[in-house]
Amino acid sequence: MEMNNILLKKQIEKFLIEDLGHGDLSTEYICDHNHFAEAIIHVKEKGIICGLDVAETVFKLIDSDVNFYKLVSEGQFVESGQVIAKVAGKASTILKGERLALNLLQRLSGIATMTYTYQEKIKNYNAFVTDTRKTTPGLRLLEKYAVTVGGGRNHRFGLYDAVMLKDNHIKIAGSITKAVQKVREKIPHTMKIEVEVETLEGVKEALEARADIIMLDNMTIENLKKAVEIIGDKAITEASGGITLETIEEVAKTGVKYISVGALTHSYKALDISLDMFDKKS
């Protein structure tokens, strides 16, 4: 997934308004206009770095003359203590952008690191970790980007770009068959339909209804194996439901193609990253 720079700038502008409001009182009362400084951004624990362009955009939107130097690549694994970027410019710019830049950099790196850890667990299987819509409101674009930097795959971005019939849709429609039929009549022929099932009977009905993707939700390992065998190459398989780092390898062994993990974007731990400034008053 590539970052949409226009959308990114609009989002960060909103974040800056939230944080700066009418101005940074602490900084404006301390810093002279021509007070210049440098800063290093360094990590305090090992992990995957994600969001360097995002952090740079924060500072550039405050002052386009600020210089941001990336010392590592996006998606690079770094060790504790490693300097990942340097910032040079007006001290006021660095101080105003510090917290927002770090907030985003820490969170995106945390997601990328967690995704990498999950994907590494199943690297010997033909399976891929994918995210969900369980994202932070306002941060979905960035969080899903971080998943791809960590080596994971993106599921649908919203309710608008794919059909996914879950248990409540099926209840309203009356059955899996009826739900798929109703949707199939309305959508373009180019769009896939995913159906969530919890039983082997549901798997069979979804296949008969010609679902393109079958999500195997909260199934036991034994039933996952049986479901994958039943489906074969007649539909894309996806496992979901409380899958953890401890259980994901067993899930991958069943032969399922995709494994969706909501925790990637709702239960990640932010990577510990700090910014230290050095005065260069001139």
XYZ file of N, CA and C in Angstrom:
846
model
N 0.836 -1.196 0.000
C 0.000 0.000 0.000
C 0.876 1.254 0.000
N 0.586 2.202 -0.903
C 1.320 3.458 -0.939
C 0.525 4.546 -0.226
N 1.248 5.419 0.440
C 0.602 6.488 1.180
C 0.060 7.552 0.223
N -1.183 7.962 0.431
C -1.787 9.044 -0.334
C -1.382 10.362 0.317
N -0.481 11.098 -0.337
C 0.090 12.304 0.275
C -0.928 13.398 0.521
N -1.914 13.507 -0.347
C -2.935 14.545 -0.173
C -3.777 14.255 1.062
N -4.231 12.997 1.187
C -5.014 12.616 2.357
C -4.186 12.702 3.625
N -2.910 12.315 3.527
C -2.018 12.375 4.680
C -1.901 13.800 5.203
N -1.671 14.750 4.307
C -1.528 16.148 4.720
C -2.800 16.672 5.361
N -3.954 16.304 4.810
C -5.228 16.757 5.382
C -5.421 16.216 6.791
N -5.061 14.948 6.982
C -5.203 14.341 8.306
C -4.283 15.015 9.312
N -3.030 15.225 8.910
C -2.060 15.815 9.830
C -2.415 17.260 10.154
N -2.975 17.972 9.198
C -3.429 19.339 9.464
C -4.479 19.344 10.575
N -5.374 18.369 10.539
C -6.399 18.255 11.592
C -5.757 17.948 12.940
N -4.768 17.054 12.916
C -4.088 16.681 14.152
C -3.343 17.880 14.742
N -2.743 18.700 13.877
C -2.013 19.874 14.350
C -2.961 20.909 14.958
N -4.114 21.060 14.342
C -5.112 21.990 14.886
C -5.538 21.537 16.274
N -5.717 20.229 16.437
C -6.109 19.683 17.736
C -5.056 19.981 18.802
N -3.783 19.857 18.425
C -2.704 19.998 19.408
C -2.269 21.445 19.612
N -2.168 22.208 18.525
C -1.674 23.582 18.621
C -2.750 24.590 19.001
N -3.979 24.329 18.554
C -5.045 25.285 18.849
C -4.676 26.674 18.380
N -4.656 27.637 19.303
C -4.303 29.020 18.959
C -2.801 29.271 19.051
N -2.038 28.253 19.442
C -0.588 28.430 19.512
C 0.021 27.683 20.685
N 1.313 27.428 20.581
C 2.059 26.727 21.619
C 2.567 27.755 22.630
N 1.870 27.903 23.733
C 2.210 28.940 24.704
C 3.612 28.764 25.274
N 3.970 27.545 25.615
C 5.289 27.292 26.209
C 6.397 27.707 25.260
N 6.279 27.273 24.018
C 7.330 27.538 23.030
C 7.392 29.015 22.649
N 6.245 29.634 22.415
C 6.225 31.020 21.946
C 6.762 31.998 22.982
N 6.658 31.643 24.247
C 7.166 32.541 25.300
C 8.647 32.321 25.587
N 9.213 31.242 25.032
C 10.618 30.926 25.297
C 11.513 31.172 24.088
N 11.055 30.794 22.899
C 11.906 30.809 21.707
C 11.843 32.114 20.931
N 13.007 32.633 20.595
C 13.074 33.753 19.663
C 12.812 33.217 18.258
N 12.413 34.102 17.348
C 12.069 33.694 15.987
C 13.240 33.024 15.281
N 14.448 33.517 15.508
C 15.620 32.985 14.817
C 16.458 32.047 15.671
N 15.819 31.422 16.614
C 16.505 30.463 17.472
C 16.483 29.098 16.764
N 17.648 28.636 16.323
C 17.735 27.379 15.578
C 18.256 26.254 16.467
N 17.866 25.047 16.110
C 18.271 23.886 16.901
C 18.322 22.645 16.013
N 18.927 21.620 16.545
C 18.929 20.314 15.895
C 18.374 19.294 16.877
N 17.881 18.174 16.342
C 17.348 17.125 17.209
C 17.601 15.765 16.575
N 17.744 14.780 17.427
C 17.839 13.404 16.946
C 16.602 12.644 17.423
N 16.139 11.732 16.602
C 15.041 10.850 16.982
C 15.637 9.452 17.101
N 15.502 8.842 18.268
C 16.124 7.547 18.506
C 15.146 6.583 19.174
N 15.386 5.307 18.976
C 14.502 4.279 19.534
C 15.080 3.740 20.835
N 14.202 3.322 21.739
C 14.620 2.786 23.025
C 14.380 1.282 23.130
N 13.892 0.694 22.042
C 13.706 -0.756 21.990
C 13.745 -1.185 20.530
N 14.060 -2.441 20.298
C 14.168 -2.926 18.927
C 12.790 -3.063 18.293
N 12.741 -2.927 16.973
C 11.468 -3.051 16.277
C 11.574 -2.631 14.823
N 10.423 -2.569 14.171
C 10.329 -2.162 12.771
C 9.912 -0.692 12.717
N 10.652 0.098 11.964
C 10.339 1.525 11.870
C 9.320 1.788 10.770
N 8.301 2.555 11.120
C 7.265 2.940 10.165
C 6.768 4.335 10.501
N 6.669 5.181 9.479
C 6.110 6.513 9.682
C 7.100 7.647 9.587
N 8.256 7.403 9.003
C 9.244 8.481 8.873
C 8.727 9.607 7.982
N 8.078 9.255 6.878
C 7.505 10.282 6.004
C 6.383 11.038 6.717
N 5.666 10.330 7.562
C 4.581 10.954 8.331
C 5.160 11.974 9.307
N 6.204 11.578 10.019
C 6.851 12.491 10.968
C 7.411 13.715 10.253
N 8.032 13.487 9.095
C 8.578 14.602 8.318
C 7.468 15.572 7.896
N 6.335 15.019 7.489
C 5.211 15.859 7.064
C 4.721 16.744 8.197
N 4.731 16.225 9.412
C 4.319 17.024 10.580
C 5.168 18.279 10.675
N 6.492 18.114 10.648
C 7.385 19.271 10.782
C 7.290 20.196 9.571
N 7.170 19.626 8.375
C 7.119 20.437 7.152
C 5.847 21.280 7.081
N 4.756 20.770 7.624
C 3.513 21.548 7.613
C 3.586 22.731 8.574
N 4.398 22.613 9.604
C 4.597 23.730 10.530
C 5.546 24.754 9.922
N 6.609 24.265 9.274
C 7.596 25.144 8.645
C 8.246 24.385 7.493
N 7.990 24.799 6.275
C 8.508 24.096 5.097
C 10.029 24.160 4.992
N 10.662 25.060 5.751
C 12.120 25.195 5.680
C 12.859 24.236 6.604
N 12.154 23.500 7.418
C 12.815 22.567 8.333
C 13.457 21.438 7.528
N 14.558 20.934 8.005
C 15.244 19.811 7.341
C 15.049 18.537 8.153
N 14.621 17.486 7.465
C 14.380 16.200 8.119
C 15.228 15.153 7.413
N 16.148 14.528 8.147
C 17.067 13.556 7.559
C 16.735 12.156 8.066
N 16.355 11.266 7.161
C 16.062 9.881 7.531
C 17.361 9.081 7.529
N 17.640 8.412 8.609
C 18.873 7.647 8.735
C 18.647 6.145 8.598
N 17.403 5.741 8.510
C 17.070 4.340 8.256
C 15.963 4.312 7.208
N 15.701 3.150 6.677
C 14.652 2.996 5.668
C 13.332 2.616 6.321
N 12.249 2.961 5.674
C 10.923 2.549 6.126
C 10.854 1.020 6.113
N 10.406 0.439 7.215
C 10.315 -1.006 7.305
C 11.584 -1.681 7.797
N 12.595 -0.891 8.119
C 13.869 -1.455 8.574
C 13.782 -1.882 10.038
N 14.409 -2.993 10.360
C 14.501 -3.443 11.747
C 15.635 -2.686 12.425
N 15.376 -2.107 13.589
C 16.393 -1.333 14.298
C 16.577 -1.867 15.709
N 17.731 -1.572 16.271
C 18.053 -1.996 17.626
C 17.855 -0.845 18.609
N 17.740 -1.175 19.867
C 17.580 -0.171 20.916
C 18.761 0.796 20.907
N 18.468 2.087 20.981
C 19.502 3.113 20.996
C 19.845 3.673 19.632
N 19.332 3.079 18.590
C 19.677 3.511 17.234
C 18.995 4.841 16.888
N 19.767 5.747 16.285
C 19.218 7.022 15.809
C 18.601 6.787 14.439
N 17.335 7.149 14.282
C 16.637 6.854 13.032
C 16.399 8.099 12.175
N 16.535 9.292 12.767
C 16.334 10.527 11.992
C 16.923 11.718 12.737
N 17.185 12.766 11.971
C 17.623 14.037 12.548
C 16.741 15.153 12.003
N 16.528 16.159 12.825
C 15.712 17.312 12.431
C 16.530 18.571 12.686
N 16.505 19.503 11.740
C 17.231 20.760 11.913
C 16.356 21.907 11.412
N 16.282 22.961 12.202
C 15.466 24.115 11.827
C 15.186 24.992 13.024
N 14.153 25.788 12.932
C 13.810 26.647 14.060
C 13.427 25.799 15.267
N 13.921 26.207 16.412
C 13.621 25.467 17.640
C 12.121 25.392 17.877
N 11.423 26.464 17.543
C 9.975 26.505 17.761
C 9.256 25.462 16.908
N 9.740 25.254 15.689
C 9.135 24.253 14.806
C 9.294 22.850 15.382
N 10.500 22.554 15.838
C 10.772 21.223 16.384
C 9.938 20.974 17.636
N 9.852 21.972 18.495
C 9.084 21.823 19.735
C 7.584 21.665 19.467
N 7.078 22.400 18.503
C 5.654 22.317 18.190
C 5.269 20.967 17.564
N 6.192 20.425 16.760
C 5.857 19.182 16.068
C 6.281 17.923 16.779
N 7.080 18.075 17.834
C 7.672 16.912 18.505
C 6.648 15.854 18.917
N 5.649 16.238 19.682
C 4.745 15.234 20.243
C 3.892 14.556 19.173
N 3.356 15.327 18.236
C 2.535 14.723 17.186
C 3.374 13.785 16.327
N 4.570 14.224 15.959
C 5.445 13.383 15.138
C 5.772 12.082 15.858
N 6.093 12.176 17.141
C 6.418 10.974 17.911
C 5.201 10.090 18.124
N 4.056 10.700 18.414
C 2.829 9.918 18.603
C 2.561 9.019 17.398
N 2.656 9.600 16.218
C 2.370 8.850 15.001
C 3.473 7.839 14.705
N 4.712 8.260 14.833
C 5.849 7.384 14.567
C 5.854 6.183 15.514
N 5.567 6.426 16.784
C 5.557 5.340 17.775
C 4.445 4.336 17.491
N 3.262 4.849 17.181
C 2.117 3.971 16.957
C 2.264 3.160 15.671
N 2.678 3.822 14.610
C 2.834 3.105 13.341
C 3.961 2.077 13.422
N 5.027 2.410 14.102
C 6.129 1.461 14.277
C 5.686 0.286 15.144
N 4.825 0.562 16.127
C 4.305 -0.511 16.970
C 3.456 -1.489 16.176
N 2.622 -0.964 15.293
C 1.783 -1.821 14.438
C 2.653 -2.632 13.477
N 3.610 -1.963 12.842
C 4.492 -2.646 11.899
C 5.279 -3.754 12.596
N 5.744 -3.478 13.803
C 6.511 -4.464 14.569
C 5.647 -5.667 14.932
N 4.434 -5.405 15.391
C 3.530 -6.495 15.760
C 3.160 -7.334 14.541
N 2.885 -6.670 13.438
C 2.551 -7.388 12.202
C 3.710 -8.270 11.758
N 4.905 -7.714 11.798
C 6.106 -8.467 11.423
C 6.254 -9.714 12.288
N 6.002 -9.573 13.586
C 6.127 -10.692 14.516
C 5.136 -11.796 14.182
N 3.912 -11.417 13.860
C 2.887 -12.398 13.482
C 3.239 -13.075 12.164
N 3.650 -12.279 11.174
C 3.954 -12.851 9.861
C 5.167 -13.776 9.932
N 6.128 -13.443 10.765
C 7.309 -14.288 10.928
C 6.929 -15.666 11.470
N 5.914 -15.705 12.314
C 5.462 -16.969 12.903
C 4.965 -17.948 11.850
N 4.469 -17.422 10.730
C 3.877 -18.299 9.714
C 4.623 -18.218 8.378
N 5.870 -17.785 8.427
C 6.627 -17.578 7.192
C 6.868 -18.874 6.421
N 6.777 -20.005 7.099
C 7.012 -21.285 6.432
C 5.741 -21.899 5.845
N 4.645 -21.143 5.906
C 3.364 -21.641 5.393
C 2.850 -20.690 4.313
N 1.982 -21.180 3.473
C 1.414 -20.347 2.413
C 0.209 -19.584 2.951
N 0.472 -18.748 3.945
C -0.595 -17.990 4.607
C -0.117 -16.570 4.879
N -1.068 -15.654 4.958
C -0.734 -14.249 5.159
C -1.595 -13.636 6.261
N -0.951 -12.808 7.079
C -1.667 -12.063 8.111
C -2.341 -10.866 7.457
N -3.587 -10.620 7.829
C -4.292 -9.457 7.297
C -4.964 -8.690 8.433
N -5.191 -7.414 8.206
C -5.812 -6.578 9.227
C -7.336 -6.620 9.137
N -7.996 -5.783 9.916
C -9.460 -5.701 9.933
C -9.866 -4.226 9.939
N -11.163 -3.977 10.134
C -11.643 -2.597 10.272
C -11.606 -2.123 11.721
N -10.992 -2.906 12.593
C -10.882 -2.534 14.009
C -9.706 -1.583 14.189
N -9.852 -0.422 13.598
C -8.806 0.592 13.611
C -9.235 1.791 14.449
N -8.281 2.683 14.725
C -8.584 3.909 15.452
C -9.277 4.889 14.516
N -10.469 5.380 14.858
C -11.152 6.348 13.983
C -10.231 7.518 13.643
N -10.132 7.807 12.353
C -9.267 8.889 11.898
C -7.866 8.439 11.530
N -7.485 7.231 11.946
C -6.127 6.752 11.689
C -6.092 5.514 10.791
N -7.220 5.141 10.209
C -7.266 3.889 9.449
C -6.252 3.861 8.308
N -6.177 4.934 7.541
C -5.237 4.982 6.416
C -3.816 4.710 6.894
N -3.431 5.357 7.979
C -2.074 5.215 8.491
C -1.848 3.841 9.118
N -2.827 3.364 9.869
C -2.660 2.077 10.538
C -2.597 0.923 9.538
N -3.425 0.996 8.503
C -3.373 -0.054 7.487
C -2.068 0.034 6.681
N -1.573 1.223 6.491
C -0.265 1.378 5.848
C 0.813 0.700 6.686
N 0.754 0.886 8.000
C 1.748 0.294 8.897
C 1.715 -1.230 8.836
N 0.526 -1.797 8.660
C 0.407 -3.249 8.537
C 1.206 -3.742 7.328
N 1.104 -3.049 6.215
C 1.832 -3.467 5.006
C 3.336 -3.288 5.177
N 3.747 -2.252 5.896
C 5.178 -2.052 6.148
C 5.727 -3.209 6.980
N 4.884 -3.755 7.862
C 5.291 -4.883 8.682
C 5.209 -6.221 7.980
N 4.786 -6.217 6.720
C 4.737 -7.455 5.951
C 3.375 -8.116 5.895
N 2.344 -7.447 6.442
C 0.995 -7.992 6.404
C 0.223 -7.533 5.185
N -1.000 -8.008 5.067
C -1.886 -7.643 3.961
C -3.060 -6.816 4.491
N -3.642 -6.022 3.625
C -4.829 -5.236 3.982
C -6.101 -5.958 3.600
N -7.052 -5.966 4.515
C -8.420 -6.407 4.204
C -9.111 -5.175 3.613
N -10.427 -5.179 3.508
C -11.120 -4.016 2.950
C -10.859 -2.776 3.807
N -10.912 -1.606 3.186
C -10.659 -0.358 3.897
C -11.905 0.146 4.618
N -13.065 -0.116 4.052
C -14.292 0.340 4.674
C -15.466 -0.483 4.185
N -16.635 -0.022 4.495
C -17.851 -0.717 4.075
C -18.113 -0.541 2.587
N -17.366 0.342 1.948
C -17.645 0.764 0.580
C -16.877 0.010 -0.501
N -15.821 -0.708 -0.140
C -14.964 -1.258 -1.192
C -14.984 -2.782 -1.299
N -15.806 -3.437 -0.529
C -15.947 -4.893 -0.636
C -17.220 -5.329 0.088
N -17.768 -6.466 -0.343
C -18.950 -7.026 0.306
C -18.501 -8.078 1.308
N -18.938 -7.918 2.544
C -18.642 -8.913 3.572
C -19.914 -9.162 4.362
N -20.467 -10.365 4.214
C -21.728 -10.710 4.861
C -21.446 -11.437 6.159
N -21.690 -10.737 7.274
C -21.447 -11.297 8.597
C -22.736 -11.876 9.175
N -22.656 -12.395 10.389
C -23.791 -13.108 10.988
C -25.070 -12.278 11.039
N -24.945 -11.001 11.357
C -26.147 -10.168 11.455
C -26.771 -9.868 10.088
N -25.930 -9.744 9.065
C -26.467 -9.594 7.706
C -27.277 -10.840 7.335
N -26.696 -11.988 7.652
C -27.336 -13.265 7.295
C -28.653 -13.448 8.042
N -28.683 -13.014 9.307
C -29.928 -13.095 10.082
C -31.019 -12.239 9.438
N -30.654 -11.054 9.029
C -31.634 -10.142 8.413
C -32.117 -10.690 7.072
N -31.203 -11.256 6.299
C -31.564 -11.792 4.970
C -32.359 -13.082 5.070
N -32.115 -13.858 6.122
C -32.837 -15.115 6.299
C -31.959 -16.340 6.156
N -30.889 -16.236 5.388
C -29.943 -17.341 5.220
C -28.740 -16.849 4.434
N -27.693 -17.655 4.428
C -26.503 -17.328 3.636
C -26.876 -17.241 2.159
N -27.639 -18.209 1.707
C -28.040 -18.267 0.295
C -28.787 -17.008 -0.121
N -29.769 -16.611 0.683
C -30.559 -15.419 0.363
C -29.704 -14.158 0.403
N -28.811 -14.085 1.377
C -27.955 -12.900 1.499
C -27.055 -12.754 0.278
N -26.432 -13.843 -0.141
C -25.546 -13.799 -1.310
C -26.330 -13.461 -2.569
N -27.501 -14.058 -2.728
C -28.321 -13.804 -3.918
C -28.716 -12.330 -4.012
N -29.150 -11.765 -2.899
C -29.581 -10.358 -2.898
C -28.439 -9.421 -3.277
N -27.265 -9.707 -2.738
C -26.113 -8.856 -3.023
C -25.638 -9.044 -4.456
N -25.606 -10.298 -4.893
C -25.115 -10.606 -6.238
C -25.916 -9.881 -7.316
N -27.175 -9.677 -7.065
C -28.049 -9.004 -8.035
C -27.706 -7.518 -8.187
N -27.044 -6.952 -7.175
C -26.820 -5.499 -7.147
C -25.391 -5.065 -7.465
N -24.426 -5.893 -7.104
C -23.030 -5.437 -7.232
C -22.482 -5.648 -8.644
N -21.399 -4.933 -8.989
C -20.747 -5.156 -10.288
C -20.190 -6.576 -10.366
N -20.044 -7.092 -11.551
C -19.537 -8.451 -11.716
C -18.069 -8.578 -11.316
N -17.416 -7.437 -11.163
C -15.993 -7.444 -10.805
C -15.761 -7.540 -9.297
N -16.818 -7.425 -8.500
C -16.657 -7.382 -7.045
C -16.865 -8.753 -6.406
N -16.015 -9.075 -5.432
C -16.116 -10.343 -4.723
C -17.071 -10.246 -3.527
N -17.568 -11.394 -3.123
C -18.435 -11.477 -1.952
C -17.783 -12.389 -0.925
N -17.602 -11.873 0.277
C -17.070 -12.673 1.377
C -18.195 -12.994 2.348
N -18.235 -14.228 2.831
C -19.267 -14.667 3.762
C -18.612 -15.225 5.021
N -19.085 -14.787 6.164
C -18.588 -15.282 7.438
C -19.421 -16.481 7.883
N -18.743 -17.571 8.225
C -19.435 -18.774 8.705
C -18.760 -19.283 9.973
N -19.532 -20.007 10.781
C -18.994 -20.546 12.033
C -19.089 -22.064 12.105
N -19.763 -22.676 11.133
C -19.955 -24.127 11.143
C -19.611 -24.719 9.779
N -19.445 -26.029 9.758
C -19.164 -26.709 8.493
C -20.398 -26.691 7.591
N -21.570 -26.681 8.205
C -22.802 -26.565 7.417
C -22.830 -25.208 6.715
N -22.365 -24.172 7.424
C -22.292 -22.841 6.834
C -21.317 -22.792 5.685
N -20.210 -23.515 5.823
C -19.216 -23.595 4.751
C -19.853 -24.157 3.486
N -20.580 -25.241 3.643
C -21.205 -25.901 2.493
C -22.245 -24.996 1.831
N -23.023 -24.288 2.654
C -24.043 -23.393 2.090
C -23.391 -22.223 1.358
N -22.311 -21.691 1.935
C -21.608 -20.574 1.299
C -21.029 -20.997 -0.048
N -20.526 -22.220 -0.122
C -19.994 -22.730 -1.385
C -21.105 -22.884 -2.426
N -22.221 -23.435 -1.985
C -23.351 -23.615 -2.896
C -23.888 -22.276 -3.395
N -23.761 -21.241 -2.550
C -24.217 -19.897 -2.930
C -23.181 -19.169 -3.788
N -22.020 -19.800 -4.007
C -20.927 -19.272 -4.828
C -20.255 -18.041 -4.210
N -20.047 -18.108 -2.912
C -19.280 -17.051 -2.251
C -17.843 -17.112 -2.766
N -17.232 -15.949 -2.935
C -15.853 -15.893 -3.450
C -14.828 -16.117 -2.342
N -15.136 -15.622 -1.155
C -14.246 -15.744 0.001
C -15.083 -16.256 1.171
N -14.557 -17.213 1.901
C -15.277 -17.734 3.057
C -14.435 -17.509 4.296
N -14.981 -16.706 5.213
C -14.302 -16.430 6.474
C -14.725 -17.462 7.503
N -13.761 -18.192 8.013
C -13.998 -19.252 8.990
C -13.793 -18.652 10.374
N -14.889 -18.310 11.013
C -14.839 -17.511 12.238
C -14.936 -18.371 13.496
N -13.966 -18.191 14.382
C -13.967 -18.858 15.689
C -14.119 -20.370 15.604
N -13.508 -20.977 14.617
C -13.569 -22.428 14.471
C -12.420 -23.102 15.219
N -12.638 -24.323 15.654
C -11.562 -25.111 16.240
C -10.569 -25.471 15.147
N -9.367 -25.853 15.532
C -8.360 -26.252 14.558
C -8.857 -27.436 13.739
N -9.523 -28.367 14.389
C -10.050 -29.542 13.688
C -11.052 -29.140 12.612
N -11.974 -28.229 12.973
C -12.973 -27.789 11.990
C -12.369 -26.908 10.908
N -11.327 -26.159 11.253
C -10.632 -25.363 10.239
C -10.043 -26.277 9.169
N -9.410 -27.363 9.609
C -8.834 -28.328 8.663
C -9.918 -28.901 7.755
N -11.035 -29.286 8.358
C -12.123 -29.870 7.575
C -12.689 -28.848 6.594
N -12.831 -27.615 7.061
C -13.388 -26.561 6.208
C -12.493 -26.298 5.002
N -11.178 -26.229 5.236
C -10.227 -26.004 4.145
C -10.305 -27.140 3.127
N -10.447 -28.363 3.606
C -10.576 -29.517 2.706
C -11.855 -29.441 1.879
N -12.952 -29.058 2.522
C -14.238 -28.947 1.829
C -14.187 -27.866 0.751
N -13.576 -26.737 1.097
C -13.533 -25.593 0.176
C -12.580 -25.835 -0.981
N -11.427 -26.425 -0.688
C -10.448 -26.667 -1.737
C -10.081 -25.382 -2.456
N -10.146 -25.392 -3.792
C -9.836 -24.199 -4.576
C -11.102 -23.515 -5.099
N -12.233 -23.847 -4.492
C -13.520 -23.277 -4.951
C -13.777 -21.885 -4.371
N -13.010 -21.484 -3.353
C -13.149 -20.145 -2.765
C -11.870 -19.820 -2.002
N -11.659 -18.543 -1.751
C -10.525 -18.110 -0.936
C -10.892 -18.320 0.529
N -9.946 -18.831 1.316
C -10.228 -19.091 2.735
C -9.573 -18.054 3.636
N -10.272 -17.714 4.702
C -9.762 -16.765 5.686
C -10.194 -17.216 7.076
N -9.264 -17.236 8.015
C -9.569 -17.588 9.400
C -9.607 -16.324 10.241
N -10.503 -16.295 11.225
C -10.597 -15.122 12.086
C -11.117 -15.540 13.458
N -11.031 -14.607 14.404
C -11.616 -14.838 15.714
C -10.620 -15.147 16.812
N -10.116 -14.114 17.473
C -9.268 -14.289 18.648
C -7.951 -14.985 18.400
N -7.414 -14.867 17.209
C -6.147 -15.526 16.888
C -4.984 -14.736 17.504
N -4.131 -15.438 18.221
C -3.022 -14.816 18.928
C -1.687 -15.267 18.358
N -0.616 -14.674 18.870
C 0.730 -15.054 18.442
C 1.010 -16.512 18.807
N 0.384 -16.972 19.880
C 0.593 -18.344 20.324
C -0.180 -19.353 19.480
N -1.249 -18.934 18.846
C -2.098 -19.877 18.101
C -1.992 -19.753 16.585
N -1.373 -18.705 16.093
C -1.430 -18.437 14.652
C -0.728 -19.508 13.817
N 0.331 -20.121 14.337
C 1.022 -21.147 13.556
C 0.135 -22.373 13.358
N -0.592 -22.770 14.391
C -1.503 -23.907 14.266
C -2.598 -23.617 13.253
N -3.045 -22.361 13.231
C -4.060 -21.959 12.253
C -3.482 -22.049 10.842
N -2.266 -21.561 10.664
C -1.626 -21.589 9.343
C -1.420 -23.013 8.851
N -1.169 -23.938 9.752
C -0.949 -25.337 9.385
C -2.173 -25.982 8.741
N -3.340 -25.404 8.974
C -4.574 -25.984 8.417
C -4.672 -25.783 6.916
N -3.852 -24.873 6.383
C -3.887 -24.602 4.948
C -4.712 -23.388 4.571
N -5.248 -22.687 5.566
C -6.035 -21.489 5.284
C -5.130 -20.427 4.656
N -5.677 -19.618 3.740
C -4.866 -18.663 2.976
C -4.587 -17.369 3.736
N -5.631 -16.798 4.328
C -5.492 -15.532 5.050
C -5.917 -15.697 6.504
N -5.227 -14.977 7.385
C -5.540 -15.020 8.812
C -5.707 -13.588 9.290
N -6.938 -13.199 9.593
C -7.194 -11.813 10.009
C -7.025 -11.673 11.520
N -6.300 -10.620 11.907
C -5.968 -10.383 13.308
C -6.316 -8.937 13.658
N -7.407 -8.749 14.351
C -7.826 -7.403 14.747
C -6.845 -6.739 15.694
N -6.119 -7.545 16.458
C -5.178 -7.007 17.446
C -4.086 -6.149 16.815
N -3.802 -6.362 15.533
C -2.745 -5.585 14.873
C -2.989 -4.093 14.988
N -4.252 -3.688 14.965
C -4.572 -2.257 15.005
C -5.387 -1.831 16.229
N -5.714 -2.780 17.118
C -6.423 -2.335 18.327
C -5.731 -2.719 19.633
N -4.709 -3.579 19.555
C -4.036 -4.002 20.789
C -2.515 -3.992 20.658
N -2.000 -3.189 19.766
C -0.556 -3.112 19.586
C 0.075 -2.280 20.700
N 1.374 -2.435 20.874
C 2.134 -1.621 21.822
C 2.987 -0.646 21.025
N 2.849 0.638 21.312
C 3.641 1.646 20.610
C 5.126 1.426 20.878
N 5.935 1.598 19.837
C 7.382 1.465 19.994
C 7.903 2.687 20.749
N 8.819 2.458 21.669
C 9.355 3.546 22.496
C 10.381 4.343 21.689
N 10.014 5.567 21.326
C 10.862 6.431 20.497
C 10.912 7.819 21.132
N 12.073 8.442 21.151
C 12.238 9.757 21.767
C 12.919 10.748 20.831
N 12.760 12.029 21.146
C 13.427 13.114 20.413
C 14.231 13.934 21.413
N 15.508 14.131 21.124
C 16.377 14.953 21.978
C 16.899 16.128 21.168
N 16.768 17.344 21.721
C 17.188 18.555 21.028
C 18.548 19.037 21.470
N 19.246 19.762 20.541
C 20.527 20.365 20.817
C 20.482 21.819 20.353
N 20.796 22.720 21.257
C 20.678 24.149 20.959
C 21.728 24.596 19.952
N 21.273 25.373 18.932
C 22.192 25.954 17.945
C 21.794 27.411 17.689
N 21.660 28.145 18.767
C 21.204 29.532 18.672
C 22.167 30.337 17.807
N 21.558 31.124 16.856
C 22.402 31.937 15.968
C 21.808 33.317 15.780
